[in-house]
PDB file of C-alpha atoms in Angstrom:
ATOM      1  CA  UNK A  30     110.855 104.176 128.315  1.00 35.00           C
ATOM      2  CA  UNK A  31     108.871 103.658 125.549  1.00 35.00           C
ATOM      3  CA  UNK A  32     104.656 104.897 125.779  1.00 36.00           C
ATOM      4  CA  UNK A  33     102.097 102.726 124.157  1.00 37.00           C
ATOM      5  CA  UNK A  34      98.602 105.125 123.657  1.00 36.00           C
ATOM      6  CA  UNK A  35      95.773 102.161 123.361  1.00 39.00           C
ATOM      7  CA  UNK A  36      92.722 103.789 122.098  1.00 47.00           C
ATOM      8  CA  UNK A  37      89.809 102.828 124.082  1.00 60.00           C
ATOM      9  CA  UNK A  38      86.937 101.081 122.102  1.00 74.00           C
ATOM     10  CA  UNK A  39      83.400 101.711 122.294  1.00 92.00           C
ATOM     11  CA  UNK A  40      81.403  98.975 123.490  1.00 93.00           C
ATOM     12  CA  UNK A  41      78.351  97.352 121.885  1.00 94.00           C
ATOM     13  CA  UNK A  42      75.795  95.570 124.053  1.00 94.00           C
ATOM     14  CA  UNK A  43      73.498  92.532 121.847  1.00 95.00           C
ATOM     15  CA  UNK A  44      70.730  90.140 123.656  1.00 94.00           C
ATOM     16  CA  UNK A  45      68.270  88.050 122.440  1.00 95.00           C
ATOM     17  CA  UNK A  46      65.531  89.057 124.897  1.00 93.00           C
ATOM     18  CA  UNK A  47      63.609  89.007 121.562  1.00 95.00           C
ATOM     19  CA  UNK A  48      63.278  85.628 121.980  1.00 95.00           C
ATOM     20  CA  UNK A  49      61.174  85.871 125.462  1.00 93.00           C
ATOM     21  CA  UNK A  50      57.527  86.367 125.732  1.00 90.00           C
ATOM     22  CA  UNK A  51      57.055  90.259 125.509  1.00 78.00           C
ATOM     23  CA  UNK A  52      55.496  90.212 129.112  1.00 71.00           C
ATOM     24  CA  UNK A  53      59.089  88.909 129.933  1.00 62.00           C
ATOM     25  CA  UNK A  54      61.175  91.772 129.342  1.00 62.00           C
ATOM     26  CA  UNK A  55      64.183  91.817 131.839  1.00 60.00           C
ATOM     27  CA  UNK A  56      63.962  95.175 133.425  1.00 55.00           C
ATOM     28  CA  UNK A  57      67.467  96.078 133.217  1.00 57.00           C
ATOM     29  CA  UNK A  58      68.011  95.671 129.432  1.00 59.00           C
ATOM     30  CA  UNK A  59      67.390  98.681 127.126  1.00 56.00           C
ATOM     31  CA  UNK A  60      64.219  98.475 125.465  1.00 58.00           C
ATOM     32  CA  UNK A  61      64.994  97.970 121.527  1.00 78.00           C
ATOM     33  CA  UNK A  62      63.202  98.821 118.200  1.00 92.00           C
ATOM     34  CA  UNK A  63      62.368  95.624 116.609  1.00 96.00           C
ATOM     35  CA  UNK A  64      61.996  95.128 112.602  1.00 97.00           C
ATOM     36  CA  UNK A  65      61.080  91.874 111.216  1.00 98.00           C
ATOM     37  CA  UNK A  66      61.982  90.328 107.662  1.00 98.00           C
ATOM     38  CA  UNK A  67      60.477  86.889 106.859  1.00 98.00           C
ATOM     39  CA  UNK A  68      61.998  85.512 103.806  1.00 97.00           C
ATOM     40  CA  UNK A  69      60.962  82.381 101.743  1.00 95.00           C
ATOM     41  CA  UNK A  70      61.384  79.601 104.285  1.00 95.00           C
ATOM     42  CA  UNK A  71      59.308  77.774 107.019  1.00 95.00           C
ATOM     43  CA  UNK A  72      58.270  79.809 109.692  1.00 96.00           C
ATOM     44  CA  UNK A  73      60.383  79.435 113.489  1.00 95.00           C
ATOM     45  CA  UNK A  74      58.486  77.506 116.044  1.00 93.00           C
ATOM     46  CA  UNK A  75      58.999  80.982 118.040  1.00 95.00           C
ATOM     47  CA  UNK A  76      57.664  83.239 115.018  1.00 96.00           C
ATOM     48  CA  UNK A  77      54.368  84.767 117.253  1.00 95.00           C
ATOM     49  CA  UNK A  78      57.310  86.275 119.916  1.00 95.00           C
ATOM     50  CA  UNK A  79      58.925  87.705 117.110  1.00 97.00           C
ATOM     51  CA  UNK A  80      55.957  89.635 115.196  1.00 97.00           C
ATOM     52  CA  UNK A  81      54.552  90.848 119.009  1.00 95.00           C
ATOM     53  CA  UNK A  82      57.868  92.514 119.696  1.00 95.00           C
ATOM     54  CA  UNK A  83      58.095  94.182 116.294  1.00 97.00           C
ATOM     55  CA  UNK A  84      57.290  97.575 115.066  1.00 95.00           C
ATOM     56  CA  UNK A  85      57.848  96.899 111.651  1.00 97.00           C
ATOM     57  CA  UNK A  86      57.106  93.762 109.595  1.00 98.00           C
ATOM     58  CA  UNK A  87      58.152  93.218 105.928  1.00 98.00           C
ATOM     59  CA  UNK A  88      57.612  89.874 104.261  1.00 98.00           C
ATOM     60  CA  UNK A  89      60.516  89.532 101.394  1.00 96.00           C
ATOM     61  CA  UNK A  90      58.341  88.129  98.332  1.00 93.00           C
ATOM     62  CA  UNK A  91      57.267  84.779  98.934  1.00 96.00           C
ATOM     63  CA  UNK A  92      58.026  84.830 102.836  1.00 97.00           C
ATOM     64  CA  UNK A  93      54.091  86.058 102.627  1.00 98.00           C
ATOM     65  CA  UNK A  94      52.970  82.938 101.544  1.00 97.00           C
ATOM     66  CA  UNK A  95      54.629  81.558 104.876  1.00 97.00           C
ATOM     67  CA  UNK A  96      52.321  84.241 107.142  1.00 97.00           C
ATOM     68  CA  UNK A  97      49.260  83.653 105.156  1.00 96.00           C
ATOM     69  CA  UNK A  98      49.861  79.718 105.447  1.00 95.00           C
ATOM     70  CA  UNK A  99      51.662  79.042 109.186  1.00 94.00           C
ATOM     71  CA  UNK A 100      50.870  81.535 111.459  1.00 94.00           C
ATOM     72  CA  UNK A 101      47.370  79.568 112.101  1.00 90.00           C
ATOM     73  CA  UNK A 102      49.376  76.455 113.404  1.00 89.00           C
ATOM     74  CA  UNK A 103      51.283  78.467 115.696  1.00 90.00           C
ATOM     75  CA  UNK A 104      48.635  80.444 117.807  1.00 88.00           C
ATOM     76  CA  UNK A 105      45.766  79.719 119.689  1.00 78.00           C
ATOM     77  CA  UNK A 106      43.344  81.165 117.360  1.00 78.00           C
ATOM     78  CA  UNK A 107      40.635  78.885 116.951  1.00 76.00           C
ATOM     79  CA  UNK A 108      39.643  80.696 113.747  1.00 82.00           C
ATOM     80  CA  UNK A 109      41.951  80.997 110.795  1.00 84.00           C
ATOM     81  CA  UNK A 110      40.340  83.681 109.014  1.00 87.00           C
ATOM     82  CA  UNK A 111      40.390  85.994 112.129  1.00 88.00           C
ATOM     83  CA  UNK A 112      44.345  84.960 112.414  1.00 90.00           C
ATOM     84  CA  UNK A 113      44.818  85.929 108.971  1.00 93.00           C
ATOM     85  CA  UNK A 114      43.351  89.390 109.392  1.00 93.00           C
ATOM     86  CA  UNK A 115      45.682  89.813 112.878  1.00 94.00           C
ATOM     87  CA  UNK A 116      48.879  88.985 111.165  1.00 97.00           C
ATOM     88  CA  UNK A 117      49.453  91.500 108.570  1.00 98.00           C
ATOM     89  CA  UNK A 118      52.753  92.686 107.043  1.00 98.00           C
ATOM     90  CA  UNK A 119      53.187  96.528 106.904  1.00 98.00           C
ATOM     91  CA  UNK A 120      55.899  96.025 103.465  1.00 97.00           C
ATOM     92  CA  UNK A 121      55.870  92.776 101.175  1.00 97.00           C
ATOM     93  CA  UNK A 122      58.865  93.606  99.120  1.00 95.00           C
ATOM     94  CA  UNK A 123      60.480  91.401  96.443  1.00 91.00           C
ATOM     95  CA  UNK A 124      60.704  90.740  92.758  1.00 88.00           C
ATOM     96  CA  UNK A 125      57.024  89.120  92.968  1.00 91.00           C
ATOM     97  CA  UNK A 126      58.064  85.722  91.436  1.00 91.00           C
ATOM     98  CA  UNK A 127      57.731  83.444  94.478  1.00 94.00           C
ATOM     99  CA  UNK A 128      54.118  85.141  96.229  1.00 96.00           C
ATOM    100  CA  UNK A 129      51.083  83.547  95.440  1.00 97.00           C
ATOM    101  CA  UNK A 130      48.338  85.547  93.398  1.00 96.00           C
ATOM    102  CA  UNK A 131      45.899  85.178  95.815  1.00 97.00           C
ATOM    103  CA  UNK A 132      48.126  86.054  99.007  1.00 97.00           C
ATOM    104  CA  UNK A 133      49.491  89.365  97.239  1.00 97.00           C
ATOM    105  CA  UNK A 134      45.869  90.115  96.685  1.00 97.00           C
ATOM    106  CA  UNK A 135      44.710  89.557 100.548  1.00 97.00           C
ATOM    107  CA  UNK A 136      47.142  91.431 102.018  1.00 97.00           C
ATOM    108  CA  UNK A 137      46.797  94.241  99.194  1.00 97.00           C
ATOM    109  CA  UNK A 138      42.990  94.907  99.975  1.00 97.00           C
ATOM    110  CA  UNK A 139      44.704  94.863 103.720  1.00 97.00           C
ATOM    111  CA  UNK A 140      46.742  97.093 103.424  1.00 97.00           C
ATOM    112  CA  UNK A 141      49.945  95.728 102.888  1.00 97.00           C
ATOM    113  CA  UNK A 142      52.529  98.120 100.721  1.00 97.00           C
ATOM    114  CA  UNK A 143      53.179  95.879  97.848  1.00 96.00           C
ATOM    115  CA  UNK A 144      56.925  97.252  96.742  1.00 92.00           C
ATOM    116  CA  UNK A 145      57.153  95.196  93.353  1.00 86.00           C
ATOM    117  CA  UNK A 146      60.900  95.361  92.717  1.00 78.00           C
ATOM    118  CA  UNK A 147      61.214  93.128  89.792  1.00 75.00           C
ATOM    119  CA  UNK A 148      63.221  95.491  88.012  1.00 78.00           C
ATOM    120  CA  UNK A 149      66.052  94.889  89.837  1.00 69.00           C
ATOM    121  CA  UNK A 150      67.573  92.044  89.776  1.00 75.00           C
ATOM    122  CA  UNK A 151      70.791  92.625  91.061  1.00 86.00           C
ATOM    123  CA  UNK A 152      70.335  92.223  94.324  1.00 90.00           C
ATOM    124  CA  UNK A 153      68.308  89.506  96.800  1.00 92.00           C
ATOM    125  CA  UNK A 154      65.175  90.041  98.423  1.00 91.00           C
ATOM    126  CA  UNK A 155      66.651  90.503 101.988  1.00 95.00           C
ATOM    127  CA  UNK A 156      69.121  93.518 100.262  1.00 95.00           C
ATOM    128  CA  UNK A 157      66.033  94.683  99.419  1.00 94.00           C
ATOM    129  CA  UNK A 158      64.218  94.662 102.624  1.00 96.00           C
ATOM    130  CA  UNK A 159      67.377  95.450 104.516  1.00 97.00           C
ATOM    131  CA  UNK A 160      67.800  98.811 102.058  1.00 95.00           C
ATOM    132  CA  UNK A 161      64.471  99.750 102.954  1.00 95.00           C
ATOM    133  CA  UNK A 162      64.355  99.637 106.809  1.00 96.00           C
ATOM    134  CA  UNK A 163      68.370 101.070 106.638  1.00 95.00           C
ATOM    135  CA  UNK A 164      66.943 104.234 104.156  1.00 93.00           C
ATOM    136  CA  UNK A 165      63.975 104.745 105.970  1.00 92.00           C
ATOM    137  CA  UNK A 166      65.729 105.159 109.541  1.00 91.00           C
ATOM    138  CA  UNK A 167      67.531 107.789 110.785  1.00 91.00           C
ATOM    139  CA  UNK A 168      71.081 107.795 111.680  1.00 88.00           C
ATOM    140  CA  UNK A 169      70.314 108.662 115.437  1.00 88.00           C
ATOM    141  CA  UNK A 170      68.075 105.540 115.897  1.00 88.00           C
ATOM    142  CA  UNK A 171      69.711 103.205 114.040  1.00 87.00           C
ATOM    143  CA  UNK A 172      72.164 101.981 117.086  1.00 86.00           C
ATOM    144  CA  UNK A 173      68.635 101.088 118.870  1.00 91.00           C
ATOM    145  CA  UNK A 174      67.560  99.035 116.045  1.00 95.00           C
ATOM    146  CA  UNK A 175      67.540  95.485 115.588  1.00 96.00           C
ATOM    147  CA  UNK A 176      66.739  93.850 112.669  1.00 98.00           C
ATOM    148  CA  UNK A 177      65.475  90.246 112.977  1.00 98.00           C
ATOM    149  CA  UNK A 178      65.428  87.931 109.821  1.00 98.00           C
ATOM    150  CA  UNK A 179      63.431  84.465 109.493  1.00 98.00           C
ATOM    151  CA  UNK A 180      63.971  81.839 107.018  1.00 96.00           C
ATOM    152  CA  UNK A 181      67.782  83.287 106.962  1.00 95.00           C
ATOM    153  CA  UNK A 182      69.071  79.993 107.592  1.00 95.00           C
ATOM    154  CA  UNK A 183      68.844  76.473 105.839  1.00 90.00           C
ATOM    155  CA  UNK A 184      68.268  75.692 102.338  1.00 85.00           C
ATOM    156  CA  UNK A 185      70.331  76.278 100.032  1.00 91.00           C
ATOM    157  CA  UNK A 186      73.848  76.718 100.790  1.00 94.00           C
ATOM    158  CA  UNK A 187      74.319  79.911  98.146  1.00 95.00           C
ATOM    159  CA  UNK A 188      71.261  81.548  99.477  1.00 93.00           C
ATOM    160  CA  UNK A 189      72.659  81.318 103.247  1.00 96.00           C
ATOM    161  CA  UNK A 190      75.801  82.651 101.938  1.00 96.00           C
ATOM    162  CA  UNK A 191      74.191  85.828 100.366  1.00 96.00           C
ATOM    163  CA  UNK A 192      71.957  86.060 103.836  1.00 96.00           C
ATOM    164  CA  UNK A 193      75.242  86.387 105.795  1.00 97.00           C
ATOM    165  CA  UNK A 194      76.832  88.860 103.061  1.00 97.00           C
ATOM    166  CA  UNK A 195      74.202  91.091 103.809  1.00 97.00           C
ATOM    167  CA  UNK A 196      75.517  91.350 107.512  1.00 97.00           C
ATOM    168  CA  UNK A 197      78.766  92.131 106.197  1.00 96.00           C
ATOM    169  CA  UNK A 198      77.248  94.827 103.425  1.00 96.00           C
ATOM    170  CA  UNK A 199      74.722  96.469 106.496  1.00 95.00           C
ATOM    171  CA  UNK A 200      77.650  96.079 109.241  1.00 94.00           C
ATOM    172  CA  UNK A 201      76.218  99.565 110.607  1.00 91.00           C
ATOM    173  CA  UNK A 202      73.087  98.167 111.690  1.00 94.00           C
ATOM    174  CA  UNK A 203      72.264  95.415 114.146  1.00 95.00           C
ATOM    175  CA  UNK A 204      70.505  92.417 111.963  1.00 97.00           C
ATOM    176  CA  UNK A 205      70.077  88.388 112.867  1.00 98.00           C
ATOM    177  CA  UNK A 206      69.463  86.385 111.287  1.00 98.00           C
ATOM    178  CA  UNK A 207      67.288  83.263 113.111  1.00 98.00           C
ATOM    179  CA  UNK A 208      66.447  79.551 112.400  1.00 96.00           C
ATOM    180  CA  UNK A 209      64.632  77.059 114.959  1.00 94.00           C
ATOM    181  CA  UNK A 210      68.034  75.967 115.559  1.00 95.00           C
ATOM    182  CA  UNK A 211      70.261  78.848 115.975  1.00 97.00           C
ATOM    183  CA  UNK A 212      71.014  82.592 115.437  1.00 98.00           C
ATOM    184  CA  UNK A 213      74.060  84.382 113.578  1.00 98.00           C
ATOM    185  CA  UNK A 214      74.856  87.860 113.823  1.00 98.00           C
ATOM    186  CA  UNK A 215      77.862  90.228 112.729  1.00 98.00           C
ATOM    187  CA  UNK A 216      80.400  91.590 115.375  1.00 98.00           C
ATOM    188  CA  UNK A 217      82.702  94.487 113.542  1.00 97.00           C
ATOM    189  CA  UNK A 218      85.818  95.167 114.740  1.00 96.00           C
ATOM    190  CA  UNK A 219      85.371  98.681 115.541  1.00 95.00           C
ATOM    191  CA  UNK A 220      83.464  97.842 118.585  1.00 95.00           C
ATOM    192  CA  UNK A 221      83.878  95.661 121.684  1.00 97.00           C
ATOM    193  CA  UNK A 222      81.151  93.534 122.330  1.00 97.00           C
ATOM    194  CA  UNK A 223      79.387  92.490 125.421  1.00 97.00           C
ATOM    195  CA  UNK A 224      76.499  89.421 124.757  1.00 97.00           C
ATOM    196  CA  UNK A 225      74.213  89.128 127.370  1.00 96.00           C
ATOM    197  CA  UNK A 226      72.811  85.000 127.125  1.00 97.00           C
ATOM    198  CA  UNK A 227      69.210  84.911 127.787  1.00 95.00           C
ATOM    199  CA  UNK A 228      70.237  81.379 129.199  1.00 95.00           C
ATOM    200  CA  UNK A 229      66.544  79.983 128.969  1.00 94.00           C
ATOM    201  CA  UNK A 230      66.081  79.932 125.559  1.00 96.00           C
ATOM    202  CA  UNK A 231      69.796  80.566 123.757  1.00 97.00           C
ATOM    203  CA  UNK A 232      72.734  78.414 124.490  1.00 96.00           C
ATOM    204  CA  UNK A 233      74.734  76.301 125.745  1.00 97.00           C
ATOM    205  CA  UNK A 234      76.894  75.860 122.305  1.00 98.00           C
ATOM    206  CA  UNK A 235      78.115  78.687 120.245  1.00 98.00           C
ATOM    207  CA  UNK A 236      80.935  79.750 117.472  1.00 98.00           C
ATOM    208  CA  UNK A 237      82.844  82.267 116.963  1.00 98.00           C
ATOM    209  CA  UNK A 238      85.010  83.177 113.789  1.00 96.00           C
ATOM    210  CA  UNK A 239      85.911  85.163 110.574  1.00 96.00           C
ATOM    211  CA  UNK A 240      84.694  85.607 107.371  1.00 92.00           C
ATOM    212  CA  UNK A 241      86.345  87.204 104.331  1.00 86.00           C
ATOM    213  CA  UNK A 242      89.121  88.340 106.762  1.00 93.00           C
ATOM    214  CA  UNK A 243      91.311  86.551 108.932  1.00 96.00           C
ATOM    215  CA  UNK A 244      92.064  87.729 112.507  1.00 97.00           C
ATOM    216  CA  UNK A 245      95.388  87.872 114.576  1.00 97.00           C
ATOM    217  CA  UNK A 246      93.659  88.950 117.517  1.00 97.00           C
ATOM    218  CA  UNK A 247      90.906  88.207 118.904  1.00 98.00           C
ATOM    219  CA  UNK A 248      89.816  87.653 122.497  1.00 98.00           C
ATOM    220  CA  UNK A 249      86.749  86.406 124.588  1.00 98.00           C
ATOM    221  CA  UNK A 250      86.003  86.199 128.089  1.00 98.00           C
ATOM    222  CA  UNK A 251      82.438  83.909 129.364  1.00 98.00           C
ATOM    223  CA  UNK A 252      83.346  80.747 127.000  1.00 98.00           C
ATOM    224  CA  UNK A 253      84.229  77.083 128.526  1.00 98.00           C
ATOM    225  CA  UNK A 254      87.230  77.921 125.933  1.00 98.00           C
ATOM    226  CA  UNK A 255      88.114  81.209 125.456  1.00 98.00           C
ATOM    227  CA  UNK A 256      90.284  82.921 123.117  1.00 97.00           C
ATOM    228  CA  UNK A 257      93.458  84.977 124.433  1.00 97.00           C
ATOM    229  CA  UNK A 258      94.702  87.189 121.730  1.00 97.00           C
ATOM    230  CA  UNK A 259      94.168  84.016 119.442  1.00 97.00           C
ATOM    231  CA  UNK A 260      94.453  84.030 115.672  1.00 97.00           C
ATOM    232  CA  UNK A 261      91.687  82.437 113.337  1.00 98.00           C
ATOM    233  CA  UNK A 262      91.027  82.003 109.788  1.00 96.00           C
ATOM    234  CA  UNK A 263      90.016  79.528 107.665  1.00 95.00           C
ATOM    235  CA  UNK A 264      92.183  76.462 106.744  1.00 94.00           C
ATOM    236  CA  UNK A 265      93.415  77.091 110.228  1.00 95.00           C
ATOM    237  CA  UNK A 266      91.781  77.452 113.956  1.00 95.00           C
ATOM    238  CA  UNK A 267      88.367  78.772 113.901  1.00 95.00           C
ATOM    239  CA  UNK A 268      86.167  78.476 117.243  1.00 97.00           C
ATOM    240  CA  UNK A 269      83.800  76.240 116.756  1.00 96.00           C
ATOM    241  CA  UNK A 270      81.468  73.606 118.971  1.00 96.00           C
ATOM    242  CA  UNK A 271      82.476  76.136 122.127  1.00 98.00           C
ATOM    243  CA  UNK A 272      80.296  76.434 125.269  1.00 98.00           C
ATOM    244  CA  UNK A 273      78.507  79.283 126.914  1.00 98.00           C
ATOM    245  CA  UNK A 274      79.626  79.710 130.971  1.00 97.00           C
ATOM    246  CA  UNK A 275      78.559  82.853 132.082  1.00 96.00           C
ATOM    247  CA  UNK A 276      75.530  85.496 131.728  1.00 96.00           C
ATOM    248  CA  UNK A 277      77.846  87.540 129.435  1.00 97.00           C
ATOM    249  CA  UNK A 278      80.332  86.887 127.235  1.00 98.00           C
ATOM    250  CA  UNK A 279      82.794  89.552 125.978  1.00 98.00           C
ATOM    251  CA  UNK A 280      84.594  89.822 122.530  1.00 98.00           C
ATOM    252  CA  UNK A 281      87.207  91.663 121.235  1.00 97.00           C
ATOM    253  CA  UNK A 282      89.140  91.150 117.784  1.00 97.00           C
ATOM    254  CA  UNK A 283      90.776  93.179 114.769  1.00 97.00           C
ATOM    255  CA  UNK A 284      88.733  91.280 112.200  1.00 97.00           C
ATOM    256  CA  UNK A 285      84.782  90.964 111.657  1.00 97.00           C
ATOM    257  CA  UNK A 286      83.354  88.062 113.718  1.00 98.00           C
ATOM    258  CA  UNK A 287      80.308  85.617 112.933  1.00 98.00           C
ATOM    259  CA  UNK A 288      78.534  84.562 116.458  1.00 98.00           C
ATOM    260  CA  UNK A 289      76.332  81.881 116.236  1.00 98.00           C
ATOM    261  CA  UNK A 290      74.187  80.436 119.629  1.00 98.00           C
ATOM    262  CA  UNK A 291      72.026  77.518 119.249  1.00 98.00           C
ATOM    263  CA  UNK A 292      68.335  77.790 120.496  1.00 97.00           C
ATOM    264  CA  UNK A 293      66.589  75.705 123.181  1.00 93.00           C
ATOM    265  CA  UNK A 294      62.949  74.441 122.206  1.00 82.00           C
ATOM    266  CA  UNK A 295      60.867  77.212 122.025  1.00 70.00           C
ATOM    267  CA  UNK A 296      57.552  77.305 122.421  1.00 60.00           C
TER     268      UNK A 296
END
């Protein structure tokens, strides 16, 4: 008789409780350290949530002209000038060609570290940010660390692709990346993953498939159609337009995986 040894894998556990008023924490769910990278795009409806839960906020270039602009429209302020002074970015990081004079100097005389990386141009502005956070924690916390990215999604198609690269280059650490309409984040192989669906505000429809790799086995549990030791790749099946059935949804392949849940209307 022949003995198969099947090495256990570690599991990792993702939910968007982000996404919930902070006063809404559920009680059994880990508490996480939250960083925040706005790039160059419109601000999410949902954008105050995000900055409350954060411990660290870095605007990527011209995503500070997006804080300094929106962030009025979206709170309850009745003053924008006293707005302005709450919302403040700890980092605004970038090559500086996309800020505005005026909003670089505002948040410089608050404070704001202005990291003027115009020297390299070899890299984008969320490698940038993403470098910083990933060199400035320490190994130890890093698996409590999520790193939330606005503006990720949309636009041009070559800029999204280069957003989701950056999941792939930073597959240690735990990054979204968020539009009003969905989020996408990385699932390596190494781990098992159990995704706890904060059903109120994430959901029903999601995807599920490779990038750069293809898989011969991956395998789901939660999903109206889940996968059973299913291959996927490109030019072939890929799980798309699937729906979300159960509180938490389990995945397991031999190839990277891109999940993406769409967003209810958050207000």
């Amino acid at each position: 008789m022949l003995w198969r040894t099947v090495r256990s894998m570690d599991v990792i556990m993702h939910s968007s409780s982000f996404l919930l008023p902070k006063l809404h924490q559920p009680v059994n769910k880990p508490v996480k350290n939250y960083a925040l990278v706005v790039l160059n795009q419109q601000l999410p409806r949902f954008m105050p949530r995000l900055w409350d839960h954060a411990n660290l906020r870095i605007c990527a270039d011209g995503g500070a002209n997006h804080i300094f602009d929106e962030m009025y429209q979206m709170t309850n302020d009745e003053d924008k000038k006293s707005t302005r002074n709450k919302y403040i970015p700890e980092i605004i990081e970038g090559d500086m060609d996309s800020i505005r004079p005026e909003v670089k100097l505002f948040y410089s005389s608050q404070g704001s570290k202005i990291s003027d990386k115009s020297h390299n141009q070899e890299t984008t502005d969320l490698h940038k940010c993403i470098s910083r956070i990933h060199h400035r924690t320490p190994d130890h916390e890093k698996p409590n660390l999520c790193v939330l990215v606005t503006g990720a999604l949309g636009g041009r198609f070559d800029h999204e692709a280069a957003n989701i690269n950056v999941l792939y280059l930073f597959s240690d650490m735990r990054i979204v990346l968020l539009s009003d309409d969905c989020l996408i984040r990385l699932l390596p192989r190494t781990h098992r993953h159990e995704l706890y669906i904060e059903s109120s505000v994430e959901g029903p429809h999601c995807g599920l498939f490779p990038v750069g790799a293809p898989s011969t086995s991956t395998t789901t549990t939660g999903l109206k159609w889940n996968l059973s030791e299913s291959k996927m790749r490109f030019g072939s099946m890929i799980s798309t337009s699937n729906i979300v059935q159960s509180e938490k949804v389990t995945v397991e392949s031999d190839a990277d995986l891109l999940w993406t849940i769409s967003l209810r209307n958050l207000t």
